[in-house]
Short mmCIF file of C-alpha atoms in Angstrom, two decimals:
data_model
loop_
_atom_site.label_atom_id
_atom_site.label_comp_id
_atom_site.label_asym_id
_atom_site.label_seq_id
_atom_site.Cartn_x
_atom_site.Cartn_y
_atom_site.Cartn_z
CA UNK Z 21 41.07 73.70 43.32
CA UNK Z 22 38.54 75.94 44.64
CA UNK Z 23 36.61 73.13 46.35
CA UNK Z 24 39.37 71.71 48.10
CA UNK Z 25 41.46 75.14 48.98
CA UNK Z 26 38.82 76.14 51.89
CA UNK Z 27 38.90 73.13 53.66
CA UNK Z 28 43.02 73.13 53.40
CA UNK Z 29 42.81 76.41 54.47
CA UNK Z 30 41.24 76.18 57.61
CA UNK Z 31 43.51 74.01 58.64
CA UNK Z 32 46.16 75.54 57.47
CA UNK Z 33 45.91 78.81 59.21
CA UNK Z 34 44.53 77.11 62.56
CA UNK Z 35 48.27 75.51 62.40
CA UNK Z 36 49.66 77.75 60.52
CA UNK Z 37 53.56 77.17 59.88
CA UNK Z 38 55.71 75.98 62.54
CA UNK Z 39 58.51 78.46 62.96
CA UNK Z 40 61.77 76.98 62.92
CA UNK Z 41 63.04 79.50 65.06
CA UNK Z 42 62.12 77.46 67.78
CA UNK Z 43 65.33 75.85 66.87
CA UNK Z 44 67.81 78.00 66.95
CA UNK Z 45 66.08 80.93 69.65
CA UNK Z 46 65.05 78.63 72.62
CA UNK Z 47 64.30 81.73 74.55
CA UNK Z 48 60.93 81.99 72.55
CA UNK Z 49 58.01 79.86 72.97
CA UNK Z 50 57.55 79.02 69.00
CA UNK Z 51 55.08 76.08 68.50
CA UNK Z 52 53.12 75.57 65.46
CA UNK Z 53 50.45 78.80 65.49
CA UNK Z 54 47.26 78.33 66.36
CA UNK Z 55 46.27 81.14 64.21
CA UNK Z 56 42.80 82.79 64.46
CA UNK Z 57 42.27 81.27 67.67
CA UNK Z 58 43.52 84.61 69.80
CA UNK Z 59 39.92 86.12 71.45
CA UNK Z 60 39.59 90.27 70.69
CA UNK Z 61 38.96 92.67 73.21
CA UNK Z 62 36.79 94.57 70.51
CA UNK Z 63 34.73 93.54 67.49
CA UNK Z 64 34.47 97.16 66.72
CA UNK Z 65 38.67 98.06 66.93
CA UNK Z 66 39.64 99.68 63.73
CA UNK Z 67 42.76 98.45 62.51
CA UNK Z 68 45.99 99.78 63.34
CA UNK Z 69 48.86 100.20 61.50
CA UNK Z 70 51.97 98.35 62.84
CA UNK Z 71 54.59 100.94 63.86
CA UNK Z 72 57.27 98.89 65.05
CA UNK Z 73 59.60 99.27 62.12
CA UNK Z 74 62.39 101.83 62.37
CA UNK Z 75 61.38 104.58 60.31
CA UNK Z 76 65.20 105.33 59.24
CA UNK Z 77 65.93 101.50 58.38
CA UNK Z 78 67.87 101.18 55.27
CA UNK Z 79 65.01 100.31 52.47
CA UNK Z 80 67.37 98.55 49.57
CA UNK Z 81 66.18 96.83 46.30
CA UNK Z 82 62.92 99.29 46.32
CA UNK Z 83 60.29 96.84 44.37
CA UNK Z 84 57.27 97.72 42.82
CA UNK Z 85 55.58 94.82 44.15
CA UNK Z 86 55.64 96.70 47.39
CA UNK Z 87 54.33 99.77 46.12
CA UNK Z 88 51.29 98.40 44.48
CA UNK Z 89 50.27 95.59 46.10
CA UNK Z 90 47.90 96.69 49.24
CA UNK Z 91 48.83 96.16 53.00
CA UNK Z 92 47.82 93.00 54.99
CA UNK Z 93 45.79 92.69 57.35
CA UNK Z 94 46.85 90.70 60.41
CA UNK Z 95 45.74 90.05 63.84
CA UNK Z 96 48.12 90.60 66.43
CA UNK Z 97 47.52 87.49 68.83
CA UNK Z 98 49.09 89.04 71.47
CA UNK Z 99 47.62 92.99 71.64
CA UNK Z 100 43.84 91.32 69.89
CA UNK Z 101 44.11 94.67 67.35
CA UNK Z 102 44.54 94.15 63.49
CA UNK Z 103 47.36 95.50 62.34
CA UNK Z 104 48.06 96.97 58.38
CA UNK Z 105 51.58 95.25 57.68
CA UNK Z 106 53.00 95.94 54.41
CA UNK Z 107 53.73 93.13 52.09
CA UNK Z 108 57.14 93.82 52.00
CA UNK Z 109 57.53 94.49 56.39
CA UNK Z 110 55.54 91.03 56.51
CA UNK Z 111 58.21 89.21 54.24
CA UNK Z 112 60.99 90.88 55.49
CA UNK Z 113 59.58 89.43 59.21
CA UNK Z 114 58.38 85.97 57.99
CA UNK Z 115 61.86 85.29 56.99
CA UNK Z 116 63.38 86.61 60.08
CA UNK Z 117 61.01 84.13 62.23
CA UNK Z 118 61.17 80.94 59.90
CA UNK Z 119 64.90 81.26 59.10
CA UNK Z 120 67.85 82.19 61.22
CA UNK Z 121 70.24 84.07 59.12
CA UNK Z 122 73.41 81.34 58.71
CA UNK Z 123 71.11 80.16 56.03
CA UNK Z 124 72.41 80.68 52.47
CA UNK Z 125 70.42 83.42 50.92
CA UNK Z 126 69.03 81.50 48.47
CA UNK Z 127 67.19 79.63 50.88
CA UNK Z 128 66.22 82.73 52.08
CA UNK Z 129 64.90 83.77 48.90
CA UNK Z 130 62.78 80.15 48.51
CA UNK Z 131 60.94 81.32 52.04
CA UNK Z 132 60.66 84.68 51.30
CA UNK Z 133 58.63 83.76 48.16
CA UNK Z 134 57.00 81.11 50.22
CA UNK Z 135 55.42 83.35 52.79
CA UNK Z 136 54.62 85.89 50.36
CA UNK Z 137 52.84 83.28 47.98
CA UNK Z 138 51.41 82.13 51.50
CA UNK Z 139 50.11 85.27 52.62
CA UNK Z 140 48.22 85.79 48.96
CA UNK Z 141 46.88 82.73 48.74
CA UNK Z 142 45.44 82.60 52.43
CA UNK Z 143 44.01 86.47 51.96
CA UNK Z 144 42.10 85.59 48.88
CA UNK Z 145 40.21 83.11 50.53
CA UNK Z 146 39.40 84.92 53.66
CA UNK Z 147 35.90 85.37 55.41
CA UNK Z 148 35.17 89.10 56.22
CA UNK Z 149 32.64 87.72 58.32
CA UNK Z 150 35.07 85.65 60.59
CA UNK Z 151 34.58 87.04 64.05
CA UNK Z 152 37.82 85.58 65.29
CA UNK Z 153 39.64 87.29 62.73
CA UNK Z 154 37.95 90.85 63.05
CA UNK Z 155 38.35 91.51 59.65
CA UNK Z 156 41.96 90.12 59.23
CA UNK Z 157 43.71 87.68 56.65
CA UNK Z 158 45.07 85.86 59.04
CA UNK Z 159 46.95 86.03 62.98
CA UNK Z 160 50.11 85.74 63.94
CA UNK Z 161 52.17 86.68 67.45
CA UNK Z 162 55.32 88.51 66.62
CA UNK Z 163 56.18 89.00 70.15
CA UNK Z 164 56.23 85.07 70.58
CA UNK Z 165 57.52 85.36 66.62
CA UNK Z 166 55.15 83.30 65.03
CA UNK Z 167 53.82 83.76 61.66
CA UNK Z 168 56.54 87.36 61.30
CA UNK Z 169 58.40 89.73 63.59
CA UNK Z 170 58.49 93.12 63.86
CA UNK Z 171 61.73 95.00 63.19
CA UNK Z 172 61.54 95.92 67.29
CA UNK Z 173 61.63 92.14 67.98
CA UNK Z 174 64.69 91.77 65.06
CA UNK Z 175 66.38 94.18 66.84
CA UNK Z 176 65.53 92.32 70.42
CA UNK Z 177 66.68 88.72 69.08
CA UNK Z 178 69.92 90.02 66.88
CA UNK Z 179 71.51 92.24 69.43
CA UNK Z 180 74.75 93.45 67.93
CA UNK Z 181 74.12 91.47 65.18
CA UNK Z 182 70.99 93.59 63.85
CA UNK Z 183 72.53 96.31 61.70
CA UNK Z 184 73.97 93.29 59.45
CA UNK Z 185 71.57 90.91 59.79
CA UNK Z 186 68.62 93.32 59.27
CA UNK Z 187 70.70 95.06 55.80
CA UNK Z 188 71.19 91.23 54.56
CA UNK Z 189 67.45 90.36 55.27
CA UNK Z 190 66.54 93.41 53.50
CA UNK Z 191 68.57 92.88 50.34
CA UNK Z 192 67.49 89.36 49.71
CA UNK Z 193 63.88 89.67 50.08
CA UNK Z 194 63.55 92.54 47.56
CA UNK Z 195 65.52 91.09 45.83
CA UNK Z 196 62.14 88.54 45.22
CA UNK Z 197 59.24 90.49 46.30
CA UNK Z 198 58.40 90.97 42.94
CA UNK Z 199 57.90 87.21 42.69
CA UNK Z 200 55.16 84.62 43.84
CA UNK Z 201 54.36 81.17 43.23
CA UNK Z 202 51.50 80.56 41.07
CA UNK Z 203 49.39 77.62 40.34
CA UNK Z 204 46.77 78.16 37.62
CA UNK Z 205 47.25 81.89 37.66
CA UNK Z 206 46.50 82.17 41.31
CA UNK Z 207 48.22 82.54 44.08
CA UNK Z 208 49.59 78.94 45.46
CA UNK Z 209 48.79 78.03 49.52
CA UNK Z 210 52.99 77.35 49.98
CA UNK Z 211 52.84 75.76 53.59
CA UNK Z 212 56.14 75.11 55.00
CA UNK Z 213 57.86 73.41 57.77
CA UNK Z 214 60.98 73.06 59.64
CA UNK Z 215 62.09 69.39 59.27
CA UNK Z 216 60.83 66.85 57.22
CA UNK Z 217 60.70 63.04 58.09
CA UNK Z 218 63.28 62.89 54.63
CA UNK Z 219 59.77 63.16 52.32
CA UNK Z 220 57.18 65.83 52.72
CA UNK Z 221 53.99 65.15 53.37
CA UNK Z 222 50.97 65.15 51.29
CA UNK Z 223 48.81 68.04 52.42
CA UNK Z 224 45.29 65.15 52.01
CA UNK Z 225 47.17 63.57 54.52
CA UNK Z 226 47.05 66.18 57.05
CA UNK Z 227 44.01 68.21 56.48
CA UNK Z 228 42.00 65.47 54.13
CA UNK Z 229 42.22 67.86 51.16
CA UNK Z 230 44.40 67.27 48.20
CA UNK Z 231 46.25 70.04 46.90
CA UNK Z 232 48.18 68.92 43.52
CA UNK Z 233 51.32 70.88 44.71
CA UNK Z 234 51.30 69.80 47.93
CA UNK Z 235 52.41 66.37 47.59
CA UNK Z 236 54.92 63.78 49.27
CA UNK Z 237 58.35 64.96 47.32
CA UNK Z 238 61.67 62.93 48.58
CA UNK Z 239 63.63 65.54 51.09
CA UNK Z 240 66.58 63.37 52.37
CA UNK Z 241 69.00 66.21 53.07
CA UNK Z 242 66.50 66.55 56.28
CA UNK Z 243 67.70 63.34 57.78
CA UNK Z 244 71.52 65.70 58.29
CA UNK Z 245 70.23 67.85 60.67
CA UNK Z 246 71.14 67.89 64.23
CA UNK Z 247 67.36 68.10 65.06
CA UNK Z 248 65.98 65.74 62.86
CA UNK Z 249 64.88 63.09 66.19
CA UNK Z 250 63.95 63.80 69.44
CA UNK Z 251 63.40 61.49 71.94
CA UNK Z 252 61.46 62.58 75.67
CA UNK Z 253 60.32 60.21 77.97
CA UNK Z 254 56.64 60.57 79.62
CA UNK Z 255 54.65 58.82 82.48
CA UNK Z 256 51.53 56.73 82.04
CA UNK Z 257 49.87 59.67 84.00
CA UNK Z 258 50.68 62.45 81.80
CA UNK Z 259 49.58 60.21 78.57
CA UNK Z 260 46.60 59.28 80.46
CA UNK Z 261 45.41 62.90 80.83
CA UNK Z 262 46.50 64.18 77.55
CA UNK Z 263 44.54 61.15 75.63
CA UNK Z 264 41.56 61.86 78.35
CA UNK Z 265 41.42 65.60 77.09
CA UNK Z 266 41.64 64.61 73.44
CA UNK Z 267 39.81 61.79 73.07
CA UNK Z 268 37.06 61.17 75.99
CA UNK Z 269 35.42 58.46 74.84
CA UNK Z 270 38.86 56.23 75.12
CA UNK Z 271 39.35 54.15 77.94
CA UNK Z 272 43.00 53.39 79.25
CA UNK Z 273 43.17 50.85 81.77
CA UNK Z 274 45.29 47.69 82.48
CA UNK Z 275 48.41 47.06 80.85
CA UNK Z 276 50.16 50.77 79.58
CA UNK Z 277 52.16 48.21 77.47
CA UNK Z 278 49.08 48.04 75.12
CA UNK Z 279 47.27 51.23 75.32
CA UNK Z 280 49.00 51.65 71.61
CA UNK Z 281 48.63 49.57 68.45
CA UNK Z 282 51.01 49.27 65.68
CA UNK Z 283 50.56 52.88 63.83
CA UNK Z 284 49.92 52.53 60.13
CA UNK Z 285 51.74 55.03 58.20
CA UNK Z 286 51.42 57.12 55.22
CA UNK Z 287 53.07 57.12 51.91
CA UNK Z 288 55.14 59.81 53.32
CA UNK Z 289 56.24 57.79 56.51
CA UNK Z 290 54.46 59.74 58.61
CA UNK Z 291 51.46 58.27 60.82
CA UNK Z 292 48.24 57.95 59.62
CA UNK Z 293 46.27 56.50 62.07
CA UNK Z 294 46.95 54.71 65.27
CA UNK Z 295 44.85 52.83 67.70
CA UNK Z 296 44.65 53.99 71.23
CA UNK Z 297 42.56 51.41 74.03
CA UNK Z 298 41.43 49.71 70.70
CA UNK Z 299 40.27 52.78 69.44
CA UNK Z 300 41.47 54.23 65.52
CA UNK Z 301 43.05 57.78 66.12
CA UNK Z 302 44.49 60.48 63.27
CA UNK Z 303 48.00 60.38 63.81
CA UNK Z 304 47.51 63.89 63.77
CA UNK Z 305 44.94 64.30 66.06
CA UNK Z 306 47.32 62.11 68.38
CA UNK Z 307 50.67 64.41 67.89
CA UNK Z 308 48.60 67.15 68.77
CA UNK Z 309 47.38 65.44 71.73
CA UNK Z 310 50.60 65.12 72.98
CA UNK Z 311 52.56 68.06 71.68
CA UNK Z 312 54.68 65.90 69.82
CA UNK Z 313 57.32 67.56 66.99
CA UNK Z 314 55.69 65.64 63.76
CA UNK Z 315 53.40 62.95 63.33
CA UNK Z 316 56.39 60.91 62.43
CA UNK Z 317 56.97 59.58 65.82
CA UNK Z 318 57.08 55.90 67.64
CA UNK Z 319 55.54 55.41 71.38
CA UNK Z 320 57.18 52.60 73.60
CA UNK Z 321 56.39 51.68 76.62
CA UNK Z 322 60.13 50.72 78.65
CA UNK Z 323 61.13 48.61 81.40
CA UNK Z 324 60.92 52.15 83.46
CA UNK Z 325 57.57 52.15 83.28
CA UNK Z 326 57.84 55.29 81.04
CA UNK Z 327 56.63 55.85 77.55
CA UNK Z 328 59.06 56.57 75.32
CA UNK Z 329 58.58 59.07 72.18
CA UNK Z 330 60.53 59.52 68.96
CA UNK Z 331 60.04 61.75 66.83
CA UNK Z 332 61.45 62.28 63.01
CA UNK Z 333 61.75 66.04 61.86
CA UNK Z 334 59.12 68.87 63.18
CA UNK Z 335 56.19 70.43 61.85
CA UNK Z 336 53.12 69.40 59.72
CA UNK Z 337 55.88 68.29 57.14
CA UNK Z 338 54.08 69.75 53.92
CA UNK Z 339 55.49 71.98 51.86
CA UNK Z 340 58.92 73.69 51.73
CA UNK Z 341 61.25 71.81 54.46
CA UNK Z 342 63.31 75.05 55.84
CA UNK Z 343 66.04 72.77 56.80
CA UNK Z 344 65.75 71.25 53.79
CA UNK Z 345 66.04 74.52 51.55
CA UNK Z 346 69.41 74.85 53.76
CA UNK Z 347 70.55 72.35 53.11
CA UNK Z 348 69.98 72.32 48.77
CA UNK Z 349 70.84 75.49 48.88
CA UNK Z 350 74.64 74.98 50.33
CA UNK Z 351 74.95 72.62 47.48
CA UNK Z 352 74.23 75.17 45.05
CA UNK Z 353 70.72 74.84 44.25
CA UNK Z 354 69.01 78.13 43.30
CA UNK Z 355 65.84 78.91 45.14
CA UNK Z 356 63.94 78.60 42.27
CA UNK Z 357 65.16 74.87 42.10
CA UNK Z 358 64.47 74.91 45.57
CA UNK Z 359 60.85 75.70 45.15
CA UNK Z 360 60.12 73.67 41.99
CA UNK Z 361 61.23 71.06 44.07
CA UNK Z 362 58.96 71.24 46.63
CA UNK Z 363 55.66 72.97 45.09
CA UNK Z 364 55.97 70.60 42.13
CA UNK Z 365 53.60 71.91 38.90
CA UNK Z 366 53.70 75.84 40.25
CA UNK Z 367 55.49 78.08 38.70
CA UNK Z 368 57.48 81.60 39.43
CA UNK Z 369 55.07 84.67 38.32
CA UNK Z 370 55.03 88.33 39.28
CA UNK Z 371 53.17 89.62 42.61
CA UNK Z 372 49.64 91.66 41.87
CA UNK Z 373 49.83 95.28 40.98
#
């Protein structure tokens, strides 16, 4: 594990988790972060501590795991100063970004543990020397809400609905915060995603690192959600320039019909690699290329003289699938069948104190 956990690591926090806010608060701009990435205005800022939440809010469950366990340290894309979040303010806002609250709370509960088991995992492997970072764990934006929000931007996004939503958040996270997932007594790296292609993806496949809990698990509750396919049409132009950016040394020219080969696909369904002008490209390095939800997707050229995209679910696709935590949990799964089910071989230990 400890040879293979850097390398997944790196790639993990570049793309960090897609928020599937997105989703459900279109006035945001929530992409998968590209944590780490944010340039600082200092090398020498101190950190600061994050004084956005309400000093009066309602604090119920109080856990112990908050008490002991020492504040995070997160760069704040957006200002470029580090900020000391509390584990509990960072789990209480990592929920609030990654779920909307007409999720059961025991899916709740499965991302709350998530991020917190997240959040461990990714801080015990971080680089003091990391110049990006200046010192953090990790970044996130919680003005754009990626990664967590403040209680300022709760308050923002709820409206009238922040008194109830913000005492509900509050009960069900302490209700866990005493609880992380664990994989051979450490913490686990529990990456999660909106909407799965109905499996998860292997987390080899995406960063060329196996991880043994972070394999291709059957998620076919995803396929129910009103935002499992997308399809957007683009001009030979646009894919021209995005492909020219991303991949220089391809060549696009005569017929758009067969700028793109049959992909091949992983176990998972998801695209492994796909020739572009006769070249072999990560099906990956191609969704990023063209902002595309997942690498589950299909290309067409049409009788418009457009390309056509699908898309299946959205996000990296390893890991907890949010939608697909909503959907076990509103048949009555708990979230710790929730989380066994996608993190297969961890299991459910207390936080550090």
């Amino acid at each position: 594990m400890k040879k293979v956990l850097p390398l997944v690591l790196l790639f993990a926090v570049l793309i960090y988790i897609l928020p599937l806010a997105a989703l459900f608060f279109p006035s945001g701009k929530n992409e998968e972060n590209g944590s780490g990435t944010a340039p600082a205005p200092s090398a020498s800022a101190p950190p600061v501590t994050d004084g956005t939440q309400a000093p009066s809010a309602p604090q119920p469950g109080t856990s112990a795991a908050d008490d002991a366990e020492p504040p995070l340290l997160i760069l704040d894309e957006n200002t470029g100063e580090v900020a000391e979040v509390s584990v509990r303010d960072f789990v209480r806002g990592a929920v609030a970004a990654e779920m909307p609250m007409t999720y059961p709370d025991e899916a709740l509960r499965a991302q709350a543990v998530a991020a917190h088991s997240y959040a461990l995992a990714v801080k015990a492997q971080a680089d003091p020397d990391n110049e990006a970072l200046k010192g953090a764990y990790f970044s996130a934006n919680p003005t754009q809400r990626l990664g967590y929000i403040t209680d300022t931007v709760m308050r923002a996004m709820w409206g009238e609905d922040y008194e109830a939503n913000r005492t509900r958040l509050y009960t069900v996270v302490d209700s866990v915060l005493d609880e992380i997932l664990l994989y051979d007594g450490q913490p686990a790296m529990a990456c999660y995603h909106a909407i799965s292609g109905g499996k998860t993806e292997a987390a080899e496949a995406v960063w060329g690192a196996a991880v043994p809990y972070l394999v291709s698990v059957d998620s076919p509750l995803d396929l129910t959600s009103p935002d499992y396919e997308q399809t957007i049409t683009v001009t030979k132009q646009e894919v021209a320039e995005d492909i020219a950016a991303a991949f220089p040394d391809i060549v696009l020219e005569g017929d758009a019909a067969g700028w793109f080969g049959t992909p091949q696909l992983t176990a998972a369904g998801y695209v492994d690699s796909i020739t572009i002008g006769g070249v072999p490209c990560k099906g990956t390095a191609v969704r990023a290329a063209l902002r595309l939800r997942s690498a589950s997707f299909t290309i067409t050229w049409t009788e418009k003289h457009l390309f056509e995209i699908t898309t299946r679910g959205y996000g990296h696709g390893v890991g907890l699938s949010q939608y697909g935590a909503n959907a076990l949990a509103l048949t009555g799964k708990s979230y710790q069948e929730i989380l066994s089910l996608y993190y297969p071989g961890t299991t459910l230990g207390p936080a550090p104190r």
